[in-house]
Coordinates of C-alpha atoms and ligand atoms in Angstrom, one line a residue:
M218 CA 14.2 -36.3 -26.8
G219 CA 12.5 -39.7 -27.3
Q220 CA 11.2 -41.4 -24.5
A221 CA 14.0 -43.3 -23.9
G222 CA 16.3 -40.2 -23.5
L223 CA 13.7 -38.5 -21.0
L224 CA 13.9 -42.3 -18.7
E225 CA 17.5 -42.9 -18.9
G226 CA 19.1 -43.6 -15.7
R227 CA 15.6 -43.4 -14.0
R228 CA 16.1 -46.1 -11.9
E229 CA 12.9 -48.4 -10.5
V230 CA 12.6 -47.9 -6.6
R231 CA 11.1 -50.7 -4.3
S232 CA 7.1 -50.2 -3.7
L233 CA 6.1 -48.0 -0.7
D234 CA 5.4 -50.4 1.8
L235 CA 2.2 -49.0 4.5
G236 CA 4.6 -48.6 7.2
L237 CA 6.1 -45.6 4.9
L238 CA 2.6 -44.7 3.4
N239 CA 1.3 -44.3 7.1
E240 CA 4.1 -42.1 7.8
F241 CA 3.3 -40.0 5.2
A242 CA 0.0 -39.8 6.0
S243 CA 1.2 -38.8 9.8
I244 CA 3.1 -35.4 7.9
V245 CA 0.3 -34.7 5.4
G246 CA -2.9 -36.0 7.1
K247 CA -4.7 -38.6 5.6
R248 CA -6.1 -36.4 3.0
G249 CA -2.9 -35.2 2.0
L250 CA -1.9 -38.6 0.4
I251 CA -3.2 -40.2 -3.0
C252 CA -1.9 -43.7 -3.4
S253 CA -5.3 -45.1 -5.0
P254 CA -4.2 -46.1 -8.6
E255 CA -7.0 -44.7 -10.4
E256 CA -6.0 -41.3 -8.4
L257 CA -2.4 -41.5 -9.2
H258 CA -3.0 -41.7 -13.0
T259 CA -3.9 -37.6 -12.8
Y260 CA -0.1 -37.3 -11.5
E261 CA 1.2 -39.5 -14.2
C262 CA 2.3 -36.9 -16.8
D263 CA 2.7 -33.1 -17.0
G264 CA 1.9 -31.4 -20.1
L265 CA 4.3 -33.1 -22.0
T266 CA 1.7 -36.2 -22.3
N267 CA 4.1 -38.5 -24.5
F268 CA 5.8 -39.6 -21.5
R269 CA 3.9 -41.3 -18.5
V270 CA 4.9 -42.8 -15.1
L271 CA 2.8 -43.8 -12.1
P272 CA 4.3 -42.7 -9.4
G273 CA 4.5 -44.7 -5.9
A274 CA 2.0 -42.0 -4.3
V275 CA 1.7 -38.3 -3.9
L276 CA 1.7 -36.2 -1.4
L277 CA 0.1 -32.2 -0.8
P278 CA 1.6 -30.5 1.9
S279 CA 0.0 -27.6 3.6
S280 CA 3.1 -26.0 5.0
T281 CA 6.5 -25.4 4.7
E282 CA 7.3 -27.5 7.6
Q283 CA 5.2 -30.6 6.4
V284 CA 7.5 -30.0 2.9
Q285 CA 10.5 -30.2 5.1
S286 CA 9.5 -33.7 6.9
V287 CA 8.2 -35.2 3.5
V288 CA 11.3 -34.6 2.0
R289 CA 13.7 -35.7 5.2
L290 CA 11.4 -38.8 5.4
C291 CA 12.4 -39.2 1.3
H292 CA 16.1 -38.4 2.2
R293 CA 16.3 -41.0 5.0
E294 CA 14.5 -43.7 2.8
K295 CA 16.5 -42.7 -0.3
I296 CA 13.0 -42.8 -2.2
P297 CA 13.4 -40.2 -5.2
F298 CA 10.5 -37.3 -5.3
V299 CA 9.6 -34.6 -7.8
A300 CA 8.0 -31.0 -7.0
R301 CA 4.7 -30.2 -9.2
G302 CA 2.8 -27.3 -9.4
S303 CA 0.0 -27.6 -11.8
G304 CA 1.5 -29.8 -13.7
T305 CA 1.6 -27.6 -17.3
G306 CA 5.3 -28.1 -18.0
L307 CA 6.0 -28.6 -21.3
S308 CA 9.7 -30.3 -20.6
G309 CA 8.3 -33.2 -18.3
G310 CA 9.7 -31.9 -15.0
A311 CA 7.2 -32.9 -13.0
L312 CA 7.3 -36.4 -14.7
P313 CA 7.4 -38.6 -12.0
V314 CA 9.9 -41.7 -11.3
A315 CA 8.3 -45.1 -11.1
N316 CA 7.0 -45.7 -7.6
G317 CA 8.3 -42.8 -6.2
I318 CA 6.6 -39.4 -4.4
V319 CA 5.0 -36.7 -6.3
L320 CA 5.2 -33.6 -3.9
S321 CA 2.2 -31.5 -4.7
L322 CA 2.4 -27.8 -4.3
A323 CA -1.3 -26.9 -5.2
R324 CA -2.7 -26.3 -1.5
M325 CA 0.2 -23.8 -0.4
N326 CA -1.7 -21.3 -2.1
R327 CA -2.0 -18.3 0.3
I328 CA -0.6 -14.7 -0.4
H329 CA 1.4 -14.1 2.8
E330 CA 2.0 -10.8 2.0
V331 CA 1.2 -7.9 -0.4
D332 CA 3.7 -4.7 0.3
L333 CA 2.7 -2.0 -2.2
P334 CA 5.1 0.7 -1.1
N335 CA 7.6 -1.3 -2.2
A336 CA 6.1 -3.3 -5.1
R337 CA 6.8 -6.6 -3.3
V338 CA 4.4 -9.6 -2.8
V339 CA 5.4 -12.7 -0.7
V340 CA 3.6 -15.8 -2.0
E341 CA 3.5 -19.8 -1.8
P342 CA 4.7 -21.8 -4.7
G343 CA 1.0 -23.1 -5.4
V344 CA -0.5 -19.6 -5.9
I345 CA -1.1 -19.2 -9.4
N346 CA 0.1 -16.7 -11.9
L347 CA -2.7 -14.6 -12.6
D348 CA -3.9 -14.8 -9.0
V349 CA -0.9 -12.8 -8.3
T350 CA -1.9 -9.5 -10.5
G351 CA -6.2 -10.1 -9.3
R352 CA -4.7 -9.4 -5.7
V353 CA -3.2 -6.4 -6.7
A354 CA -4.7 -5.1 -10.0
S355 CA -7.1 -2.4 -8.0
Q356 CA -4.2 -0.8 -7.0
D357 CA -2.7 -0.3 -10.3
Y358 CA -0.3 -3.4 -9.6
F359 CA 0.3 -6.3 -12.0
Y360 CA 2.6 -9.2 -12.1
A361 CA 4.7 -9.3 -15.6
P362 CA 6.0 -12.8 -16.5
D363 CA 2.5 -14.0 -18.1
P364 CA 2.9 -17.6 -19.9
S365 CA -0.2 -18.4 -22.3
S366 CA -1.1 -21.2 -19.0
Q367 CA -1.3 -18.1 -16.3
S368 CA -4.8 -18.7 -15.8
V369 CA -3.7 -22.4 -14.6
C370 CA 0.3 -22.7 -13.5
S371 CA 1.8 -21.8 -10.4
I372 CA 4.1 -19.5 -9.4
G373 CA 6.7 -22.8 -7.9
G374 CA 6.3 -24.1 -11.4
N375 CA 6.9 -20.8 -12.8
V376 CA 10.6 -20.2 -10.7
A377 CA 11.2 -23.5 -11.5
E378 CA 10.7 -23.2 -15.8
N379 CA 11.8 -19.7 -15.6
A380 CA 8.6 -19.0 -17.2
G381 CA 8.2 -16.3 -19.6
G382 CA 5.3 -14.8 -22.2
A383 CA 4.4 -12.4 -24.3
H384 CA 5.3 -9.1 -22.6
C385 CA 8.8 -10.7 -21.4
L386 CA 10.5 -8.8 -24.7
K387 CA 10.1 -5.8 -22.3
Y388 CA 9.6 -6.3 -18.8
G389 CA 11.5 -9.4 -18.7
F390 CA 11.1 -13.3 -17.7
T391 CA 10.6 -14.6 -14.1
T392 CA 13.9 -14.3 -13.2
T393 CA 13.5 -10.6 -13.3
H394 CA 11.0 -10.5 -11.1
V395 CA 11.8 -13.0 -8.0
L396 CA 13.9 -11.5 -5.2
G397 CA 14.2 -13.9 -2.5
L398 CA 13.3 -17.7 -1.8
E399 CA 12.7 -20.2 0.6
V400 CA 14.1 -23.5 -0.4
V401 CA 13.7 -27.1 1.2
L402 CA 17.1 -28.7 0.3
P403 CA 16.8 -32.4 -0.6
D404 CA 17.7 -33.2 2.8
G405 CA 14.9 -31.4 4.4
S406 CA 16.9 -28.2 5.5
L407 CA 15.6 -24.8 5.4
V408 CA 17.4 -22.4 3.2
H409 CA 16.6 -18.7 2.5
L410 CA 17.8 -17.0 -0.6
G411 CA 18.0 -13.3 -1.6
G412 CA 15.5 -11.0 -0.1
K413 CA 13.0 -8.1 -0.6
T414 CA 16.1 -5.9 -1.3
L415 CA 17.3 -5.9 -4.8
D416 CA 21.0 -7.4 -5.5
T417 CA 21.6 -9.0 -1.8
P418 CA 24.9 -9.4 -1.0
G419 CA 26.8 -12.6 -1.8
Y420 CA 26.6 -15.0 -4.6
D421 CA 23.3 -14.8 -6.8
L422 CA 21.8 -17.9 -5.4
V423 CA 18.3 -16.7 -6.3
G424 CA 19.4 -16.1 -10.1
V425 CA 20.7 -20.6 -10.0
F426 CA 17.8 -21.6 -8.4
V427 CA 15.2 -19.8 -11.0
G428 CA 15.3 -22.1 -13.8
S429 CA 16.8 -25.1 -12.1
E430 CA 13.5 -27.2 -13.1
G431 CA 13.3 -28.7 -9.7
T432 CA 16.7 -30.1 -9.3
L433 CA 17.7 -28.0 -6.3
G434 CA 15.1 -27.9 -4.0
V435 CA 11.7 -27.3 -3.6
A436 CA 10.6 -23.6 -3.5
T437 CA 8.1 -23.0 -0.4
K438 CA 8.0 -19.4 0.0
I439 CA 8.6 -16.7 -2.8
I440 CA 9.2 -12.7 -3.0
L441 CA 7.9 -11.4 -6.0
R442 CA 8.6 -7.8 -7.5
I443 CA 5.2 -6.2 -9.0
V444 CA 5.3 -3.8 -11.8
K445 CA 2.9 -0.2 -12.0
R446 CA 0.5 -0.6 -14.4
P447 CA 2.0 2.3 -17.4
A448 CA -0.7 5.1 -17.8
C449 CA -1.6 4.1 -21.1
V450 CA -1.7 1.1 -23.0
R451 CA -2.4 0.4 -27.2
T452 CA -2.8 -2.7 -28.5
L453 CA -2.4 -3.0 -32.5
L454 CA -3.2 -5.6 -35.0
A455 CA -1.6 -5.8 -38.4
A456 CA -3.0 -8.2 -41.3
F457 CA 0.2 -9.4 -43.5
P458 CA -0.4 -11.8 -46.6
T459 CA 2.1 -14.2 -45.2
T460 CA 5.0 -14.4 -42.0
N461 CA 7.4 -13.5 -44.2
E462 CA 6.2 -9.3 -44.3
A463 CA 5.2 -9.9 -40.7
G464 CA 8.6 -11.0 -39.9
A465 CA 10.0 -8.4 -41.7
A466 CA 8.0 -5.8 -39.9
V467 CA 9.1 -7.5 -36.6
S468 CA 12.8 -6.8 -37.9
G469 CA 12.1 -3.1 -38.8
I470 CA 10.0 -2.4 -35.5
I471 CA 13.1 -3.6 -33.1
A472 CA 15.7 -2.1 -35.7
A473 CA 13.9 1.2 -35.1
G474 CA 15.1 1.3 -31.4
M475 CA 11.5 0.8 -30.1
L476 CA 10.8 -1.4 -27.1
P477 CA 7.1 -2.8 -27.5
A478 CA 5.7 -4.3 -24.3
A479 CA 4.9 -7.3 -26.9
I480 CA 5.0 -8.2 -30.2
E481 CA 3.3 -11.4 -31.0
M482 CA 3.1 -13.1 -34.5
M483 CA 0.7 -15.8 -35.9
D484 CA 0.6 -17.5 -39.0
K485 CA -2.3 -18.9 -40.9
L486 CA -3.4 -22.0 -39.3
A487 CA -2.8 -20.4 -35.8
I488 CA -5.4 -17.8 -36.1
Q489 CA -8.0 -20.0 -37.9
A490 CA -7.6 -22.3 -34.3
A491 CA -7.7 -19.7 -32.1
E492 CA -10.7 -18.0 -34.1
A493 CA -12.3 -21.1 -33.9
A494 CA -11.9 -21.5 -30.2
V495 CA -12.5 -18.3 -28.9
H496 CA -13.6 -15.5 -31.8
A497 CA -11.1 -13.5 -31.5
N498 CA -12.1 -11.5 -34.6
Y499 CA -9.2 -11.2 -35.9
P500 CA -8.2 -10.4 -39.7
D501 CA -8.3 -13.8 -42.3
C502 CA -5.2 -13.6 -43.3
G503 CA -1.5 -15.1 -43.9
G504 CA 0.5 -13.8 -40.9
L505 CA -1.0 -11.4 -37.8
L506 CA 1.1 -9.2 -35.7
L507 CA -0.1 -8.1 -32.4
V508 CA 1.7 -5.4 -30.9
E509 CA 1.4 -3.7 -27.6
L510 CA 2.7 -0.6 -27.2
D511 CA 2.7 1.2 -23.0
G512 CA 4.1 4.3 -21.5
P513 CA 2.6 7.9 -21.1
L514 CA 0.3 8.5 -23.3
A515 CA 2.1 11.1 -25.4
E516 CA 4.7 8.2 -26.0
V517 CA 2.8 5.6 -26.9
E518 CA 1.0 7.7 -29.5
A519 CA 4.2 8.6 -31.3
L520 CA 5.1 5.0 -31.4
I521 CA 1.5 4.0 -32.4
T522 CA 2.2 5.9 -35.6
Q523 CA 5.8 4.5 -36.1
V524 CA 4.5 1.0 -35.6
D525 CA 1.9 1.9 -37.9
E526 CA 3.9 3.3 -41.0
I527 CA 6.7 0.4 -40.2
C528 CA 3.7 -2.3 -40.7
R529 CA 2.3 -0.8 -44.1
S530 CA 5.6 0.0 -45.7
N531 CA 6.3 -4.1 -45.3
G532 CA 3.1 -4.6 -46.7
A533 CA 0.4 -5.1 -44.1
W534 CA -3.0 -4.5 -45.5
E535 CA -5.4 -4.0 -42.5
I536 CA -4.4 -2.5 -39.1
R537 CA -6.7 -1.9 -36.3
V538 CA -6.3 -0.6 -32.9
A539 CA -7.9 -1.6 -30.1
Q540 CA -10.4 0.3 -28.8
S541 CA -11.5 -0.8 -25.5
E542 CA -10.2 -2.6 -22.8
A543 CA -12.4 -5.5 -23.3
E544 CA -11.4 -5.6 -27.2
R545 CA -8.1 -5.4 -25.9
A546 CA -8.4 -8.7 -23.6
L547 CA -10.4 -10.4 -26.3
V548 CA -7.1 -10.2 -28.6
W549 CA -5.2 -11.5 -26.1
K550 CA -7.1 -14.2 -25.3
G551 CA -6.8 -15.4 -28.9
R552 CA -3.5 -15.4 -28.8
K553 CA -3.0 -17.0 -25.2
A554 CA -5.2 -19.7 -26.4
A555 CA -3.7 -20.1 -30.0
F556 CA -1.5 -23.1 -28.2
A557 CA -4.1 -25.4 -27.0
A558 CA -6.5 -24.5 -29.8
V559 CA -3.9 -26.5 -32.2
G560 CA -5.4 -29.3 -30.8
R561 CA -8.5 -28.6 -32.9
L562 CA -6.1 -29.0 -36.0
S563 CA -4.3 -32.1 -34.5
P564 CA -5.0 -34.1 -31.6
N565 CA -0.9 -35.0 -31.9
Y566 CA 1.3 -32.3 -31.9
I567 CA 5.0 -31.2 -30.8
V568 CA 6.0 -27.8 -29.2
Q569 CA 9.3 -26.3 -30.4
D570 CA 10.6 -23.0 -28.7
G571 CA 13.6 -21.6 -31.0
V572 CA 15.5 -18.9 -30.5
I573 CA 17.2 -17.2 -33.7
P574 CA 18.9 -13.7 -35.0
R575 CA 15.6 -11.1 -35.7
T576 CA 17.7 -10.5 -38.7
V577 CA 16.7 -14.3 -40.5
L578 CA 13.8 -14.2 -39.4
P579 CA 11.5 -14.1 -43.0
E580 CA 14.1 -16.3 -44.4
V581 CA 13.4 -18.8 -41.4
L582 CA 9.9 -18.2 -41.5
M583 CA 10.2 -19.1 -45.1
E584 CA 12.3 -22.0 -44.7
I585 CA 9.1 -23.3 -41.9
E586 CA 6.7 -22.9 -44.8
R587 CA 8.7 -24.9 -47.4
L588 CA 8.8 -27.9 -44.9
S589 CA 5.1 -27.2 -43.8
A590 CA 4.3 -27.7 -47.4
E591 CA 6.5 -30.7 -47.9
Ligands
LIG120 C1 -1.0 -24.4 -22.9 C2 0.0 -24.3 -22.5 C3 0.7 -22.8 -23.0 C4 1.6 -22.3 -22.0 N1 2.0 -21.4 -22.3 C5 3.6 -20.9 -22.2 C6 4.4 -19.6 -21.8 O1 3.7 -18.5 -22.9 N2 5.8 -20.1 -21.5 C7 6.0 -20.6 -20.4 O2 7.5 -20.2 -20.4 N3 5.7 -21.4 -20.5 C8 4.6 -21.9 -20.7 N4 3.7 -23.0 -20.9 C9 4.6 -24.1 -20.0 C10 4.1 -24.0 -18.4 O3 2.7 -23.3 -18.5 C11 5.2 -23.5 -17.4 O4 6.6 -23.7 -17.7 C12 4.6 -23.2 -16.3 O5 5.9 -22.6 -15.8 C13 4.5 -24.9 -15.3 O6 4.2 -24.4 -14.1 P1 3.2 -25.0 -13.5 O7 3.1 -25.3 -12.1 O8 2.5 -26.2 -14.1 O9 4.4 -26.3 -13.0 P2 4.7 -28.2 -13.3 O10 4.5 -28.0 -14.6 O11 3.9 -28.5 -12.2 O12 6.3 -28.4 -12.6 C14 7.4 -27.6 -13.8 C15 8.8 -28.1 -13.2 O13 8.1 -27.0 -11.9 C16 8.9 -27.9 -11.0 N5 8.6 -27.5 -9.5 C17 7.0 -26.8 -9.4 N6 7.0 -26.3 -8.7 C18 8.1 -25.8 -7.6 C19 8.3 -26.1 -6.6 N7 7.9 -25.0 -5.6 N8 10.0 -25.8 -6.0 C20 10.8 -26.1 -7.0 N9 10.4 -26.7 -8.7 C21 9.1 -26.6 -8.6 C22 8.5 -29.1 -11.4 O14 9.3 -30.2 -10.4 C23 8.6 -29.3 -12.5 O15 10.0 -29.4 -12.7 C24 2.4 -23.6 -21.6 C25 1.9 -24.9 -21.1 C26 0.9 -25.1 -21.7 C27 0.1 -26.2 -21.3

């Protein structure tokens, strides 16, 4: 989408006057109001940095009641607002409207409840994704959706974007792990959607809200489902001459009826960029596959043998299985750093997510390679 496309229909609003700023400050406190031009620049864009708009003010509420009061005031004065988590979104969802309000949920970062017997955690929207797992890891639980940005992005932003990551192949996207929501609607009223139990009666309004990119309301509390850590986890690295062979191996693994916890592929440039950034000790190859299998020990060992065979029959010339938790963590660190590390190759790049049938993966990769060479 061009600059005009994303900004189309965004009307200019009148500047916020001192009276209004004072009213906002009386809700969130002076420390919860940002309106100096230098500080506002921090909030002029999200991860889609080609689009920048200076907001009129940024408000940092610390409770649901404060969010409601801010939203009510915006509603009364017809001031546009956008919610913001950590600002890592790549679709311009947290892009302000000129002179409008940015409602940052960063201060609402408390974990309210950890209910291990029922595998539920109740959080505020500003909680960082990785902190949910951090809170329950010692009890052998984890929060499955793992976007590459998980060390900085917020659960509120994950909900709005229905974020996913490498392990969503097996465990599902954010929508599979959000059971209930407390939401402030655009007029400031409060609703509760879903709940702690699965499949609450009525329409699936949680499903409607997850992925709605902040357009339906502001999530102020989120009930998450956490997952018991599997008994055994093994991560395999397979080096191929090119991504074509790696792509064919992916098709082969899925066609064999396996559902790995994750399968990720990296091409030569991504490998080089990630290596330079975090020294993940990847093989120097044209196409790299990371395959993670988890479950009971006997099942994982049988599947690893099968994956090894499929990779070799598709041309893999080196296969390694991570030998320790530290080695496994390094393998994933490299993969998760790859996106940001591409900045080393080019300061300007644009990311496109595509969906294709897995059977045409090798053809599509060949075409991408041909286009890159042009
Ligand atoms: C290096 C990098 C790697 C990434 N990797 C992945 C990846 O692997 N998978 C993936 O899915 N995404 C990825 N992303 C994109 C981004 O991290 C995710 O979309 C993430 O969910 C955004 O969270 P955030 O807290 O930064 O949200 P923001 O960018 O602040 O906001 C995103 C959207 O959520 C809305 N929002 C925020 N909080 C709330 C709330 N409480 N209530 C209602 N709406 C709200 C905003 O209005 C906006 O529309 C990546 C981004 C970067 C920069």
